[in-house]
Amino acid sequence: MCVNCIRNEVDITEGIPKHATLHFCRNCERYLQPPGIWVAAQLESRELLTLCLKKLKGLNKVRLVDAGFIWTEPHSKRVKVKLTIQKEVFANTILQQIFEVEFVVSSQQCEECTRLAAQNTWKAVVQVRQKVEHKRTFLFLEQLILKHNAHKDTTNIKEAKDGIDFYYGSRNQAIKMVEFLSAVVPMRYKTSEQLISKDIHTSVSNYKFTYSAEIVPICRDDLVCIPKKLANNFGNINRLLICTRISNSIHLLDVNTLATADVSTTQYYRQPFIALGSAKSMVEFYVLDVEPLGPVDGKKILCDVHVARMSDFGRNDEEFIARSHLGAFLNPGDTVMGYDLTRANFNNDEFDQLSQTELPDVVLVRKSYPARKKKSKQRNWKLQQLGKEVDEMLPRKQDQARIENDMELFMRDIEEDPEFRANINIFKNEGNNAVHPEEVEDMSDEELPEISLEEMLDEMAIHMDEPDNVQDEDMMQM
């Protein structure tokens, strides 16, 4: 037989389907790769071509020479592939043939998008709690989660009374979140599981998992009194300390000697302690004189500070001499926040064990800026926030005012501490660049800490309503 007769008599494409179906999820824009894997692929890409070829069962009996896409309208829900195959039909006779396969794109929702659509469908939840009177720690934790995109796998985020709940569609994603939290904050967690259903024929059980994470109740600027045994572990450090920073451990500082102690999570829960006072119990003092003593530990300079209460300033002559680490920041005439131990009454067993020689009159924590209270300046920067679901019951006015106050204190901490804001993504606020003339006069009296433009990021804006052809024209002009 001649070549033309062989082509007419023999069909090497027999057994290869000419029509097939591709399942496509419109929410996440992924294609189904049987049995249950969803892969992301663009039109006319190598990934999509590989997926189409795996759908054709008879290709293993022939030799595939070439494969490519035939252009179709993107909205036609049709994908056409042109295939070139070879096969030996007779002795020493190889026949080559070209044919087309049409794939119909069918919409099907994947399991992850199904769980997102029904927010009550979850397999694991991470409940993060901290029993303190403010939410500054959670505000900082929220920024860390946004910077590292640790919330990308959540199906829902709900705000609770003392924390946040993160819901996930699988247990592995919840474990990944717990490991991230353990790396950024000192915490411990407990695991519990609840049986939802069980198949008696296959012994397959369906569980819901709950991870209860508890952050240590110690925050930045807190005054603490550590146990004596724990103080001996850090070289017999002074037991009355202040908390300077919270990371995966608790960073404590002795204002008398500039000695530091990093208390790990294991050490804390082995010998726990609570905060004697928080930022809300601090008192404002007026700086009368500063006497540097040394030594210098980075930005910390040991000094003796003569202070008087702002509430008593001008009424009486009561003064205090406090040993402080703020020698590089304080000058006569400044104001500083600290703890007044002469009027404090702490209900703590560790604090009661301290002798009178170990108790100072005043413990200074940080410099304050009274000009912030006199004016409400619109900042030229802003922070992103998680899309949290709030409880159905609206918070009371007192709770709402407390939340706004915590947010204001958190923003002041970001402006005043460059090391603190190094772990936070700060974005430009284009709508609040104008400064009122009265504010310029106030800034001449006292220079307030500000965030430079180099530290700010441009917020990405995605215009979903703009047609594709308009975007293409803009790219051509660029």
Short mmCIF file of C-alpha atoms in Angstrom, two decimals:
data_model
loop_
_atom_site.label_atom_id
_atom_site.label_comp_id
_atom_site.label_asym_id
_atom_site.label_seq_id
_atom_site.Cartn_x
_atom_site.Cartn_y
_atom_site.Cartn_z
CA MET A 1 0.00 0.00 0.00
CA CYS A 2 1.14 3.52 -0.74
CA VAL A 3 1.40 6.25 1.90
CA ASN A 4 -1.90 7.88 0.96
CA CYS A 5 -3.80 4.60 1.16
CA ILE A 6 -2.24 3.81 4.53
CA ARG A 7 -3.40 7.18 5.86
CA ASN A 8 -6.89 6.55 4.58
CA GLU A 9 -7.12 3.03 5.95
CA VAL A 10 -5.28 3.35 9.30
CA ASP A 11 -6.23 5.86 12.06
CA ILE A 12 -3.52 6.00 14.74
CA THR A 13 -5.60 8.46 16.81
CA GLU A 14 -8.11 5.75 17.60
CA GLY A 15 -8.44 5.36 21.35
CA ILE A 16 -7.43 8.99 22.05
CA PRO A 17 -10.43 11.13 23.10
CA LYS A 18 -11.10 14.19 20.95
CA HIS A 19 -13.19 15.90 23.65
CA ALA A 20 -12.47 16.29 27.37
CA THR A 21 -13.44 18.48 30.31
CA LEU A 22 -11.31 20.77 32.50
CA HIS A 23 -12.65 21.71 35.92
CA PHE A 24 -11.91 25.33 36.84
CA CYS A 25 -12.49 27.17 40.15
CA ARG A 26 -13.46 30.77 39.44
CA ASN A 27 -12.66 32.04 42.93
CA CYS A 28 -9.01 30.99 43.20
CA GLU A 29 -8.53 30.54 39.40
CA ARG A 30 -7.10 27.02 39.65
CA TYR A 31 -7.63 23.86 37.62
CA LEU A 32 -8.39 20.40 39.01
CA GLN A 33 -5.71 17.79 38.55
CA PRO A 34 -7.29 14.44 39.44
CA PRO A 35 -7.83 13.04 41.92
CA GLY A 36 -7.92 16.08 44.22
CA ILE A 37 -5.05 18.50 43.49
CA TRP A 38 -5.78 22.05 42.37
CA VAL A 39 -3.02 23.75 40.38
CA ALA A 40 -2.71 27.35 39.20
CA ALA A 41 -2.16 27.75 35.45
CA GLN A 42 -2.51 30.62 33.00
CA LEU A 43 -4.04 30.30 29.55
CA GLU A 44 -1.63 28.83 26.96
CA SER A 45 0.95 28.07 29.64
CA ARG A 46 3.13 24.99 30.06
CA GLU A 47 1.30 24.04 33.22
CA LEU A 48 -2.07 24.08 31.46
CA LEU A 49 -0.67 22.10 28.51
CA THR A 50 0.70 19.46 30.89
CA LEU A 51 -2.68 19.24 32.59
CA CYS A 52 -4.46 18.81 29.24
CA LEU A 53 -2.11 16.04 28.09
CA LYS A 54 -2.62 14.13 31.35
CA LYS A 55 -6.35 14.09 30.59
CA LEU A 56 -5.78 12.07 27.37
CA LYS A 57 -5.54 8.37 28.25
CA GLY A 58 -4.35 6.87 24.93
CA LEU A 59 -1.18 8.95 24.51
CA ASN A 60 0.99 6.28 26.14
CA LYS A 61 0.43 3.98 23.13
CA VAL A 62 1.80 6.48 20.58
CA ARG A 63 4.78 8.79 20.35
CA LEU A 64 4.02 12.45 20.96
CA VAL A 65 6.04 14.65 18.59
CA ASP A 66 4.57 18.11 19.14
CA ALA A 67 1.79 19.79 21.12
CA GLY A 68 0.53 23.35 21.16
CA PHE A 69 -2.50 25.52 21.74
CA ILE A 70 -4.87 26.80 19.09
CA TRP A 71 -6.02 30.32 19.90
CA THR A 72 -9.59 30.62 21.19
CA GLU A 73 -11.52 33.45 22.80
CA PRO A 74 -10.66 33.70 26.55
CA HIS A 75 -14.36 33.83 27.46
CA SER A 76 -15.42 30.97 25.19
CA LYS A 77 -14.79 28.30 27.86
CA ARG A 78 -12.99 26.25 25.20
CA VAL A 79 -9.34 25.19 25.07
CA LYS A 80 -8.07 23.59 21.85
CA VAL A 81 -4.81 21.64 21.64
CA LYS A 82 -3.08 20.62 18.41
CA LEU A 83 -1.20 17.31 18.70
CA THR A 84 1.31 15.62 16.38
CA ILE A 85 1.82 11.90 17.01
CA GLN A 86 3.67 9.00 15.41
CA LYS A 87 3.07 5.24 15.48
CA GLU A 88 4.44 2.16 13.71
CA VAL A 89 1.59 0.59 11.74
CA PHE A 90 3.41 -2.02 9.61
CA ALA A 91 6.90 -3.44 9.57
CA ASN A 92 9.33 -0.52 9.22
CA THR A 93 6.41 1.81 8.49
CA ILE A 94 5.88 4.83 10.79
CA LEU A 95 2.80 6.96 10.28
CA GLN A 96 2.55 10.58 11.52
CA GLN A 97 -0.77 12.32 12.04
CA ILE A 98 -1.98 15.72 13.27
CA PHE A 99 -5.31 16.18 15.06
CA GLU A 100 -7.10 18.51 17.48
CA VAL A 101 -8.54 17.94 20.95
CA GLU A 102 -11.16 20.29 22.36
CA PHE A 103 -11.42 20.79 26.13
CA VAL A 104 -14.54 22.30 27.71
CA VAL A 105 -13.82 24.44 30.82
CA SER A 106 -16.41 23.55 33.46
CA SER A 107 -16.81 25.58 36.66
CA GLN A 108 -16.35 23.69 39.92
CA GLN A 109 -15.64 25.13 43.36
CA CYS A 110 -12.60 23.74 45.19
CA GLU A 111 -12.74 22.64 48.80
CA GLU A 112 -10.84 25.64 50.13
CA CYS A 113 -13.17 28.12 48.42
CA THR A 114 -16.14 26.12 49.70
CA ARG A 115 -14.90 26.55 53.25
CA LEU A 116 -14.36 30.26 52.65
CA ALA A 117 -17.91 30.62 51.38
CA ALA A 118 -19.25 28.85 54.46
CA GLN A 119 -17.26 30.43 57.30
CA ASN A 120 -18.61 27.99 59.87
CA THR A 121 -16.86 25.10 58.12
CA TRP A 122 -13.46 24.81 59.76
CA LYS A 123 -11.20 21.99 60.88
CA ALA A 124 -8.88 23.80 63.30
CA VAL A 125 -8.91 27.04 65.30
CA VAL A 126 -6.07 28.88 67.05
CA GLN A 127 -7.32 30.88 70.04
CA VAL A 128 -4.76 33.51 71.07
CA ARG A 129 -5.34 35.09 74.49
CA GLN A 130 -3.54 37.49 76.83
CA LYS A 131 -5.11 38.56 80.11
CA VAL A 132 -4.01 42.17 80.43
CA GLU A 133 -5.91 45.46 80.63
CA HIS A 134 -4.84 46.74 77.21
CA LYS A 135 -4.40 45.40 73.65
CA ARG A 136 -1.02 46.89 72.74
CA THR A 137 0.57 43.45 72.49
CA PHE A 138 -2.13 42.28 70.07
CA LEU A 139 -1.69 45.43 67.99
CA PHE A 140 1.99 44.63 67.64
CA LEU A 141 1.25 40.96 66.94
CA GLU A 142 -1.25 41.96 64.27
CA GLN A 143 1.43 43.96 62.44
CA LEU A 144 3.87 41.05 62.59
CA ILE A 145 1.22 38.74 61.11
CA LEU A 146 0.56 41.20 58.29
CA LYS A 147 4.26 41.70 57.53
CA HIS A 148 4.98 37.96 57.27
CA ASN A 149 1.58 37.18 55.67
CA ALA A 150 0.96 34.51 58.29
CA HIS A 151 -2.83 34.83 57.94
CA LYS A 152 -3.03 33.83 54.26
CA ASP A 153 -4.53 30.38 54.96
CA THR A 154 -7.23 31.50 57.39
CA THR A 155 -10.86 30.99 56.52
CA ASN A 156 -12.04 33.48 59.12
CA ILE A 157 -10.59 35.78 61.80
CA LYS A 158 -12.77 36.67 64.75
CA GLU A 159 -12.01 39.15 67.52
CA ALA A 160 -12.70 37.84 71.03
CA LYS A 161 -12.76 39.51 74.44
CA ASP A 162 -9.12 38.91 75.40
CA GLY A 163 -7.66 38.03 72.01
CA ILE A 164 -8.20 36.79 68.46
CA ASP A 165 -9.41 33.48 66.96
CA PHE A 166 -7.91 32.19 63.69
CA TYR A 167 -9.95 29.56 61.82
CA TYR A 168 -8.35 27.15 59.33
CA GLY A 169 -9.52 24.52 56.88
CA SER A 170 -6.82 22.00 57.83
CA ARG A 171 -4.88 21.06 60.94
CA ASN A 172 -1.45 21.59 59.34
CA GLN A 173 -2.22 25.24 58.66
CA ALA A 174 -3.18 25.80 62.31
CA ILE A 175 0.05 24.12 63.49
CA LYS A 176 2.00 26.41 61.18
CA MET A 177 0.33 29.45 62.78
CA VAL A 178 1.13 28.19 66.29
CA GLU A 179 4.79 27.75 65.33
CA PHE A 180 4.86 31.31 63.97
CA LEU A 181 3.37 32.70 67.17
CA SER A 182 5.90 30.77 69.28
CA ALA A 183 8.71 32.38 67.28
CA VAL A 184 7.58 36.00 67.79
CA VAL A 185 5.97 36.10 71.27
CA PRO A 186 6.50 34.16 74.52
CA MET A 187 3.55 31.81 74.85
CA ARG A 188 2.40 28.29 75.63
CA TYR A 189 -0.49 26.38 74.13
CA LYS A 190 -2.75 23.40 74.72
CA THR A 191 -4.38 21.15 72.15
CA SER A 192 -7.83 19.62 72.26
CA GLU A 193 -9.87 17.70 69.70
CA GLN A 194 -13.57 17.00 69.26
CA LEU A 195 -14.99 14.04 67.35
CA ILE A 196 -17.49 15.19 64.73
CA SER A 197 -18.26 11.99 62.83
CA LYS A 198 -16.91 8.47 62.27
CA ASP A 199 -17.37 5.95 59.48
CA ILE A 200 -17.73 2.51 61.09
CA HIS A 201 -17.00 0.72 57.80
CA THR A 202 -13.64 2.41 57.04
CA SER A 203 -12.77 3.60 60.59
CA VAL A 204 -12.23 7.13 59.24
CA SER A 205 -12.93 9.81 61.85
CA ASN A 206 -13.57 13.53 61.41
CA TYR A 207 -12.16 15.78 64.14
CA LYS A 208 -12.09 19.47 64.93
CA PHE A 209 -8.90 20.69 66.60
CA THR A 210 -8.51 23.64 68.96
CA TYR A 211 -5.18 25.22 69.87
CA SER A 212 -5.43 27.48 72.91
CA ALA A 213 -2.40 29.80 72.98
CA GLU A 214 -1.76 31.97 76.04
CA ILE A 215 0.70 34.87 75.78
CA VAL A 216 2.58 35.77 78.96
CA PRO A 217 0.87 38.68 80.80
CA ILE A 218 3.97 40.87 80.61
CA CYS A 219 4.05 43.84 78.23
CA ARG A 220 6.41 46.60 77.24
CA ASP A 221 7.15 49.23 79.96
CA ASP A 222 5.75 47.00 82.72
CA LEU A 223 7.30 47.03 86.19
CA VAL A 224 8.00 43.50 87.43
CA CYS A 225 9.47 41.84 90.50
CA ILE A 226 11.05 38.51 89.57
CA PRO A 227 11.50 35.61 92.02
CA LYS A 228 14.79 35.39 93.90
CA LYS A 229 15.74 32.06 92.33
CA LEU A 230 15.23 33.47 88.85
CA ALA A 231 17.34 36.53 89.73
CA ASN A 232 20.18 34.25 90.82
CA ASN A 233 20.13 32.59 87.40
CA PHE A 234 21.00 35.97 85.82
CA GLY A 235 23.99 36.73 88.04
CA ASN A 236 22.07 37.90 91.11
CA ILE A 237 20.42 40.75 89.23
CA ASN A 238 18.19 43.24 91.01
CA ARG A 239 14.70 41.78 91.40
CA LEU A 240 12.83 45.03 90.59
CA LEU A 241 13.08 45.44 86.81
CA ILE A 242 11.27 47.04 83.89
CA CYS A 243 10.33 45.30 80.63
CA THR A 244 11.98 46.99 77.64
CA ARG A 245 10.89 44.69 74.82
CA ILE A 246 8.84 41.57 74.05
CA SER A 247 9.99 39.08 71.41
CA ASN A 248 10.12 35.30 71.74
CA SER A 249 11.52 36.08 75.22
CA ILE A 250 10.99 38.79 77.85
CA HIS A 251 13.72 41.45 77.87
CA LEU A 252 14.18 42.99 81.33
CA LEU A 253 16.41 45.89 82.41
CA ASP A 254 17.82 46.97 85.76
CA VAL A 255 17.77 50.79 85.74
CA ASN A 256 20.38 50.94 88.54
CA THR A 257 23.15 49.01 86.80
CA LEU A 258 21.97 48.67 83.16
CA ALA A 259 22.10 44.88 83.60
CA THR A 260 19.76 42.96 81.33
CA ALA A 261 17.97 39.63 81.57
CA ASP A 262 16.29 37.70 78.76
CA VAL A 263 13.67 35.42 80.29
CA SER A 264 12.70 32.63 77.93
CA THR A 265 9.24 31.08 77.81
CA THR A 266 10.46 27.95 79.60
CA GLN A 267 12.06 29.97 82.40
CA TYR A 268 8.98 32.12 82.83
CA TYR A 269 6.48 29.28 83.22
CA ARG A 270 8.90 27.42 85.49
CA GLN A 271 9.07 30.46 87.80
CA PRO A 272 6.19 32.76 86.81
CA PHE A 273 5.74 36.36 87.89
CA ILE A 274 3.19 39.08 87.16
CA ALA A 275 3.45 42.77 86.39
CA LEU A 276 3.29 45.17 89.33
CA GLY A 277 2.25 48.09 87.17
CA SER A 278 1.46 48.74 83.52
CA ALA A 279 1.67 51.80 81.30
CA LYS A 280 -1.68 53.10 82.56
CA SER A 281 -0.41 53.34 86.15
CA MET A 282 2.63 55.46 85.28
CA VAL A 283 2.91 59.01 86.60
CA GLU A 284 4.31 62.02 84.75
CA PHE A 285 7.35 63.70 86.27
CA TYR A 286 9.14 66.98 85.53
CA VAL A 287 12.92 66.78 85.05
CA LEU A 288 14.82 69.33 87.18
CA ASP A 289 18.39 68.19 86.62
CA VAL A 290 20.33 65.36 84.98
CA GLU A 291 23.72 64.08 86.26
CA PRO A 292 25.35 61.57 83.87
CA LEU A 293 27.25 58.78 85.60
CA GLY A 294 28.05 56.23 82.91
CA PRO A 295 28.62 53.61 81.76
CA VAL A 296 27.27 53.72 78.23
CA ASP A 297 25.45 50.60 76.98
CA GLY A 298 24.45 51.35 73.42
CA LYS A 299 21.92 54.18 73.64
CA LYS A 300 21.53 53.76 77.40
CA ILE A 301 23.52 56.12 79.65
CA LEU A 302 23.31 55.71 83.41
CA CYS A 303 22.41 58.96 85.19
CA ASP A 304 20.86 60.45 88.31
CA VAL A 305 17.72 62.44 87.52
CA HIS A 306 16.16 65.03 89.84
CA VAL A 307 12.42 64.93 89.23
CA ALA A 308 9.20 66.23 90.72
CA ARG A 309 5.63 65.16 90.11
CA MET A 310 3.80 67.22 87.52
CA SER A 311 0.74 67.23 89.78
CA ASP A 312 2.82 68.70 92.65
CA PHE A 313 4.98 70.98 90.54
CA GLY A 314 4.51 74.54 91.80
CA ARG A 315 2.53 73.42 94.86
CA ASN A 316 5.28 71.96 97.04
CA ASP A 317 9.04 71.43 96.99
CA GLU A 318 8.99 67.62 97.07
CA GLU A 319 11.73 66.23 94.83
CA PHE A 320 13.10 62.77 94.08
CA ILE A 321 16.48 61.54 92.88
CA ALA A 322 16.09 58.53 90.61
CA ARG A 323 18.74 56.36 88.99
CA SER A 324 17.79 55.96 85.32
CA HIS A 325 18.98 54.64 81.97
CA LEU A 326 17.63 57.64 80.02
CA GLY A 327 20.72 59.83 80.21
CA ALA A 328 20.93 60.14 76.42
CA PHE A 329 17.36 61.43 76.10
CA LEU A 330 16.61 63.61 79.12
CA ASN A 331 17.45 67.28 79.64
CA PRO A 332 16.31 69.72 82.33
CA GLY A 333 12.80 70.86 81.51
CA ASP A 334 11.69 67.58 79.88
CA THR A 335 8.91 65.35 81.15
CA VAL A 336 9.28 61.65 81.81
CA MET A 337 6.90 58.82 82.65
CA GLY A 338 7.62 56.52 85.56
CA TYR A 339 6.29 54.62 88.55
CA ASP A 340 5.85 56.40 91.89
CA LEU A 341 6.62 53.74 94.50
CA THR A 342 6.09 56.11 97.42
CA ARG A 343 2.33 56.12 96.80
CA ALA A 344 2.02 52.66 95.23
CA ASN A 345 0.34 49.73 96.94
CA PHE A 346 1.14 46.40 95.28
CA ASN A 347 -0.45 43.15 96.35
CA ASN A 348 2.45 40.89 95.48
CA ASP A 349 4.34 38.39 97.62
CA GLU A 350 7.63 38.84 95.77
CA PHE A 351 7.45 42.61 96.17
CA ASP A 352 6.76 42.30 99.91
CA GLN A 353 10.00 40.34 100.34
CA LEU A 354 12.10 43.28 99.14
CA SER A 355 13.88 45.32 101.81
CA GLN A 356 13.51 49.09 102.05
CA THR A 357 17.06 49.59 100.76
CA GLU A 358 16.17 47.81 97.54
CA LEU A 359 13.11 50.00 96.88
CA PRO A 360 13.67 53.27 95.04
CA ASP A 361 11.23 56.13 95.35
CA VAL A 362 10.75 56.51 91.59
CA VAL A 363 11.42 54.21 88.62
CA LEU A 364 11.66 56.16 85.36
CA VAL A 365 10.66 54.33 82.19
CA ARG A 366 10.58 56.61 79.14
CA LYS A 367 10.50 60.20 77.98
CA SER A 368 7.10 61.74 77.32
CA TYR A 369 5.96 64.48 74.97
CA PRO A 370 3.17 66.64 76.43
CA ALA A 371 2.71 68.48 73.13
CA ARG A 372 1.02 65.37 71.72
CA LYS A 373 -1.82 65.75 74.21
CA LYS A 374 -2.49 69.36 73.32
CA LYS A 375 -3.09 68.74 69.65
CA SER A 376 -4.47 65.99 67.49
CA LYS A 377 -2.16 66.00 64.51
CA GLN A 378 -3.12 63.96 61.45
CA ARG A 379 -0.29 61.56 60.72
CA ASN A 380 1.11 61.19 57.23
CA TRP A 381 1.44 57.42 57.75
CA LYS A 382 -0.92 54.59 58.56
CA LEU A 383 -0.97 50.90 59.41
CA GLN A 384 -2.81 48.00 57.83
CA GLN A 385 -5.20 45.93 59.90
CA LEU A 386 -6.53 42.40 59.73
CA GLY A 387 -10.04 41.87 58.42
CA LYS A 388 -11.43 40.69 61.73
CA GLU A 389 -15.05 39.73 62.35
CA VAL A 390 -16.45 41.48 65.41
CA ASP A 391 -19.01 39.91 67.70
CA GLU A 392 -22.66 40.71 67.05
CA MET A 393 -22.92 42.73 70.24
CA LEU A 394 -21.43 46.17 69.62
CA PRO A 395 -18.85 47.33 72.18
CA ARG A 396 -19.86 49.90 74.70
CA LYS A 397 -18.63 53.48 74.52
CA GLN A 398 -16.13 52.86 77.33
CA ASP A 399 -14.67 49.87 75.48
CA GLN A 400 -14.49 51.78 72.22
CA ALA A 401 -12.69 54.67 73.93
CA ARG A 402 -10.24 52.23 75.51
CA ILE A 403 -9.50 50.63 72.13
CA GLU A 404 -8.84 54.03 70.54
CA ASN A 405 -6.58 55.00 73.45
CA ASP A 406 -4.57 51.77 73.09
CA MET A 407 -4.17 52.42 69.37
CA GLU A 408 -2.95 55.96 70.03
CA LEU A 409 -0.38 54.74 72.56
CA PHE A 410 0.77 52.06 70.13
CA MET A 411 1.29 54.63 67.37
CA ARG A 412 3.29 56.82 69.75
CA ASP A 413 5.52 53.85 70.56
CA ILE A 414 6.14 53.38 66.84
CA GLU A 415 7.11 57.04 66.38
CA GLU A 416 9.38 57.17 69.44
CA ASP A 417 11.29 53.90 69.02
CA PRO A 418 13.09 53.23 65.68
CA GLU A 419 14.01 49.67 66.71
CA PHE A 420 10.38 48.93 67.55
CA ARG A 421 9.05 50.05 64.16
CA ALA A 422 11.75 48.14 62.27
CA ASN A 423 9.52 45.02 62.47
CA ILE A 424 6.40 46.83 61.19
CA ASN A 425 5.28 47.79 57.70
CA ILE A 426 4.39 51.49 57.67
CA PHE A 427 2.50 52.90 54.69
CA LYS A 428 2.15 56.43 53.39
CA ASN A 429 -1.13 58.18 54.08
CA GLU A 430 -1.48 60.39 51.04
CA GLY A 431 -4.57 62.17 52.30
CA ASN A 432 -3.02 63.55 55.50
CA ASN A 433 0.11 65.39 54.39
CA ALA A 434 -1.04 68.87 55.34
CA VAL A 435 0.05 70.33 58.67
CA HIS A 436 -1.91 73.11 60.32
CA PRO A 437 -0.02 76.39 60.96
CA GLU A 438 -0.73 76.20 64.67
CA GLU A 439 0.95 72.81 64.75
CA VAL A 440 4.10 74.27 63.22
CA GLU A 441 4.36 76.75 66.09
CA ASP A 442 3.98 73.92 68.61
CA MET A 443 6.71 71.91 66.94
CA SER A 444 9.13 74.83 67.25
CA ASP A 445 8.87 74.63 71.06
CA GLU A 446 9.47 70.87 71.24
CA GLU A 447 10.71 68.61 68.49
CA LEU A 448 8.46 65.58 68.32
CA PRO A 449 9.73 62.23 67.01
CA GLU A 450 8.58 61.58 63.47
CA ILE A 451 8.86 58.78 60.92
CA SER A 452 10.91 59.58 57.84
CA LEU A 453 9.57 59.01 54.35
CA GLU A 454 12.34 56.46 53.68
CA GLU A 455 10.76 54.16 56.27
CA MET A 456 7.31 54.28 54.66
CA LEU A 457 5.99 51.97 51.94
CA ASP A 458 3.66 52.78 49.09
CA GLU A 459 0.34 51.03 49.48
CA MET A 460 -0.58 48.89 46.46
CA ALA A 461 -3.94 49.76 44.89
CA ILE A 462 -5.51 47.21 42.54
CA HIS A 463 -8.28 48.57 40.29
CA MET A 464 -10.52 45.59 39.58
CA ASP A 465 -13.06 47.58 37.57
CA GLU A 466 -10.54 48.78 34.98
CA PRO A 467 -10.63 46.85 31.67
CA ASP A 468 -7.59 44.84 30.62
CA ASN A 469 -7.11 46.78 27.41
CA VAL A 470 -6.84 50.06 29.32
CA GLN A 471 -4.13 48.59 31.55
CA ASP A 472 -2.27 47.33 28.47
CA GLU A 473 -2.35 50.80 26.94
CA ASP A 474 -0.94 52.30 30.15
CA MET A 475 1.89 49.75 30.14
CA MET A 476 2.68 50.59 26.51
CA GLN A 477 2.89 54.29 27.37
CA MET A 478 5.28 53.54 30.23
#
